[in-house]
PDB file of C-alpha atoms in Angstrom:
ATOM      1  CA  MET S   3      77.074 121.177 151.658  1.00 61.00           C
ATOM      2  CA  ASP S   4      76.103 123.829 154.173  1.00 65.00           C
ATOM      3  CA  SER S   5      76.583 122.376 157.646  1.00 68.00           C
ATOM      4  CA  ASN S   6      74.664 125.344 159.105  1.00 74.00           C
ATOM      5  CA  SER S   7      71.439 123.745 157.871  1.00 86.00           C
ATOM      6  CA  PHE S   8      71.987 120.795 160.230  1.00 92.00           C
ATOM      7  CA  ASP S   9      70.981 120.703 163.878  1.00 92.00           C
ATOM      8  CA  SER S  10      71.870 118.483 166.807  1.00 90.00           C
ATOM      9  CA  VAL S  11      69.442 115.711 165.768  1.00 94.00           C
ATOM     10  CA  ASP S  12      71.070 115.490 162.331  1.00 95.00           C
ATOM     11  CA  TYR S  13      74.501 115.288 163.906  1.00 94.00           C
ATOM     12  CA  LEU S  14      73.312 112.706 166.448  1.00 94.00           C
ATOM     13  CA  ILE S  15      71.933 110.530 163.642  1.00 96.00           C
ATOM     14  CA  LEU S  16      75.287 110.699 161.855  1.00 96.00           C
ATOM     15  CA  ALA S  17      77.153 110.109 165.123  1.00 95.00           C
ATOM     16  CA  SER S  18      75.028 107.055 165.879  1.00 95.00           C
ATOM     17  CA  ILE S  19      75.801 105.554 162.488  1.00 96.00           C
ATOM     18  CA  THR S  20      79.529 106.200 162.862  1.00 94.00           C
ATOM     19  CA  GLN S  21      79.400 104.551 166.303  1.00 94.00           C
ATOM     20  CA  GLY S  22      77.843 101.402 164.822  1.00 95.00           C
ATOM     21  CA  VAL S  23      74.204 102.087 165.680  1.00 96.00           C
ATOM     22  CA  THR S  24      72.595 101.584 162.292  1.00 96.00           C
ATOM     23  CA  LYS S  25      69.092 100.256 162.916  1.00 97.00           C
ATOM     24  CA  TYR S  26      66.375 102.879 162.435  1.00 97.00           C
ATOM     25  CA  THR S  27      64.653 102.230 165.772  1.00 97.00           C
ATOM     26  CA  SER S  28      67.943 102.211 167.689  1.00 96.00           C
ATOM     27  CA  ILE S  29      68.948 105.567 166.214  1.00 96.00           C
ATOM     28  CA  PHE S  30      65.469 106.910 166.995  1.00 96.00           C
ATOM     29  CA  LYS S  31      65.909 105.851 170.641  1.00 94.00           C
ATOM     30  CA  ASN S  32      69.097 107.955 170.751  1.00 91.00           C
ATOM     31  CA  CYS S  33      67.005 110.992 169.790  1.00 90.00           C
ATOM     32  CA  LYS S  34      64.717 110.804 172.823  1.00 85.00           C
ATOM     33  CA  LYS S  35      63.397 114.364 172.665  1.00 86.00           C
ATOM     34  CA  THR S  36      62.376 114.070 169.019  1.00 91.00           C
ATOM     35  CA  ASN S  37      58.963 112.717 168.084  1.00 95.00           C
ATOM     36  CA  ALA S  38      58.652 110.072 165.361  1.00 95.00           C
ATOM     37  CA  ALA S  39      57.445 112.460 162.646  1.00 96.00           C
ATOM     38  CA  LYS S  40      60.243 114.977 163.263  1.00 96.00           C
ATOM     39  CA  PHE S  41      62.798 112.157 163.383  1.00 96.00           C
ATOM     40  CA  ARG S  42      61.588 110.886 160.019  1.00 96.00           C
ATOM     41  CA  ASP S  43      61.916 114.454 158.656  1.00 96.00           C
ATOM     42  CA  HIS S  44      65.544 114.513 159.784  1.00 96.00           C
ATOM     43  CA  VAL S  45      66.239 111.124 158.184  1.00 97.00           C
ATOM     44  CA  ASN S  46      64.555 112.268 154.970  1.00 97.00           C
ATOM     45  CA  LYS S  47      66.624 115.457 154.944  1.00 97.00           C
ATOM     46  CA  LEU S  48      69.858 113.496 155.335  1.00 97.00           C
ATOM     47  CA  GLU S  49      68.741 111.167 152.535  1.00 97.00           C
ATOM     48  CA  ASP S  50      67.799 114.120 150.313  1.00 96.00           C
ATOM     49  CA  VAL S  51      71.257 115.688 150.673  1.00 96.00           C
ATOM     50  CA  ASN S  52      72.801 112.330 149.768  1.00 97.00           C
ATOM     51  CA  LEU S  53      74.478 111.583 153.122  1.00 97.00           C
ATOM     52  CA  ILE S  54      72.635 108.399 154.148  1.00 98.00           C
ATOM     53  CA  THR S  55      70.615 105.614 152.586  1.00 97.00           C
ATOM     54  CA  ILE S  56      68.784 102.461 153.546  1.00 95.00           C
ATOM     55  CA  ASP S  57      70.972  99.365 153.348  1.00 95.00           C
ATOM     56  CA  LYS S  58      69.672  97.524 150.291  1.00 94.00           C
ATOM     57  CA  SER S  59      71.250  94.254 151.466  1.00 94.00           C
ATOM     58  CA  ASP S  60      68.593  93.939 154.195  1.00 93.00           C
ATOM     59  CA  ASN S  61      65.682  91.689 153.264  1.00 95.00           C
ATOM     60  CA  TRP S  62      62.377  93.260 152.207  1.00 95.00           C
ATOM     61  CA  PHE S  63      60.728  92.876 155.607  1.00 96.00           C
ATOM     62  CA  THR S  64      63.651  94.454 157.478  1.00 94.00           C
ATOM     63  CA  ARG S  65      63.959  97.299 154.958  1.00 93.00           C
ATOM     64  CA  ASN S  66      60.294  98.122 155.531  1.00 93.00           C
ATOM     65  CA  THR S  67      60.101  97.680 159.313  1.00 95.00           C
ATOM     66  CA  ASN S  68      63.491  98.487 160.877  1.00 96.00           C
ATOM     67  CA  PRO S  69      66.038  99.178 158.155  1.00 96.00           C
ATOM     68  CA  SER S  70      69.745  99.639 158.584  1.00 97.00           C
ATOM     69  CA  ILE S  71      70.866 103.144 157.701  1.00 97.00           C
ATOM     70  CA  ILE S  72      74.315 103.526 156.199  1.00 97.00           C
ATOM     71  CA  LEU S  73      76.488 106.415 155.124  1.00 97.00           C
ATOM     72  CA  LYS S  74      76.847 107.069 151.429  1.00 97.00           C
ATOM     73  CA  ASP S  75      80.202 108.220 150.054  1.00 97.00           C
ATOM     74  CA  GLU S  76      79.136 111.858 150.416  1.00 97.00           C
ATOM     75  CA  GLY S  77      78.101 111.099 153.993  1.00 96.00           C
ATOM     76  CA  LYS S  78      81.494 109.592 154.781  1.00 96.00           C
ATOM     77  CA  ARG S  79      83.175 112.746 153.456  1.00 96.00           C
ATOM     78  CA  PHE S  80      80.804 114.953 155.474  1.00 96.00           C
ATOM     79  CA  VAL S  81      81.466 112.966 158.656  1.00 95.00           C
ATOM     80  CA  LYS S  82      85.203 113.238 158.097  1.00 95.00           C
ATOM     81  CA  GLU S  83      85.009 116.997 157.517  1.00 95.00           C
ATOM     82  CA  HIS S  84      82.701 117.612 160.504  1.00 94.00           C
ATOM     83  CA  SER S  85      84.027 114.977 162.881  1.00 93.00           C
ATOM     84  CA  THR S  86      84.513 117.476 165.708  1.00 93.00           C
ATOM     85  CA  LYS S  87      80.832 118.513 165.770  1.00 91.00           C
ATOM     86  CA  ILE S  88      79.648 114.921 165.324  1.00 92.00           C
ATOM     87  CA  ASN S  89      81.877 113.705 168.157  1.00 91.00           C
ATOM     88  CA  GLN S  90      80.650 116.551 170.393  1.00 91.00           C
ATOM     89  CA  GLU S  91      77.032 115.514 169.837  1.00 88.00           C
ATOM     90  CA  TRP S  92      77.900 111.874 170.570  1.00 90.00           C
ATOM     91  CA  GLU S  93      79.731 112.784 173.784  1.00 91.00           C
ATOM     92  CA  LEU S  94      76.831 115.012 174.869  1.00 88.00           C
ATOM     93  CA  PHE S  95      74.429 112.132 174.203  1.00 87.00           C
ATOM     94  CA  LYS S  96      76.562 109.759 176.289  1.00 85.00           C
ATOM     95  CA  VAL S  97      76.734 112.221 179.191  1.00 89.00           C
ATOM     96  CA  LYS S  98      72.958 112.752 179.163  1.00 85.00           C
ATOM     97  CA  ASN S  99      72.233 109.023 178.967  1.00 82.00           C
ATOM     98  CA  GLY S 100      74.907 107.631 181.232  1.00 68.00           C
TER      99      GLY S 100
END
């Protein structure tokens, strides 16, 4: 997994999940400078590289309106290996948003 292909939005998505923010719309709100289409592209990219997935335990309506996003096993390994960068993005987010 080449971490150079990830940018700050990708890391902020992963940081949000590790901090317990798992709902799609809540994570999107953390990425204030990203429009909805670009945000979805980032989520799709993280899904494509097998780091995140939609929580299948949510009911159908929730999965299709505001799903929970969880880390897959590969995502947990990636977060562990890149915890410094992920934590930096989370701290930067907190500073910018009080």
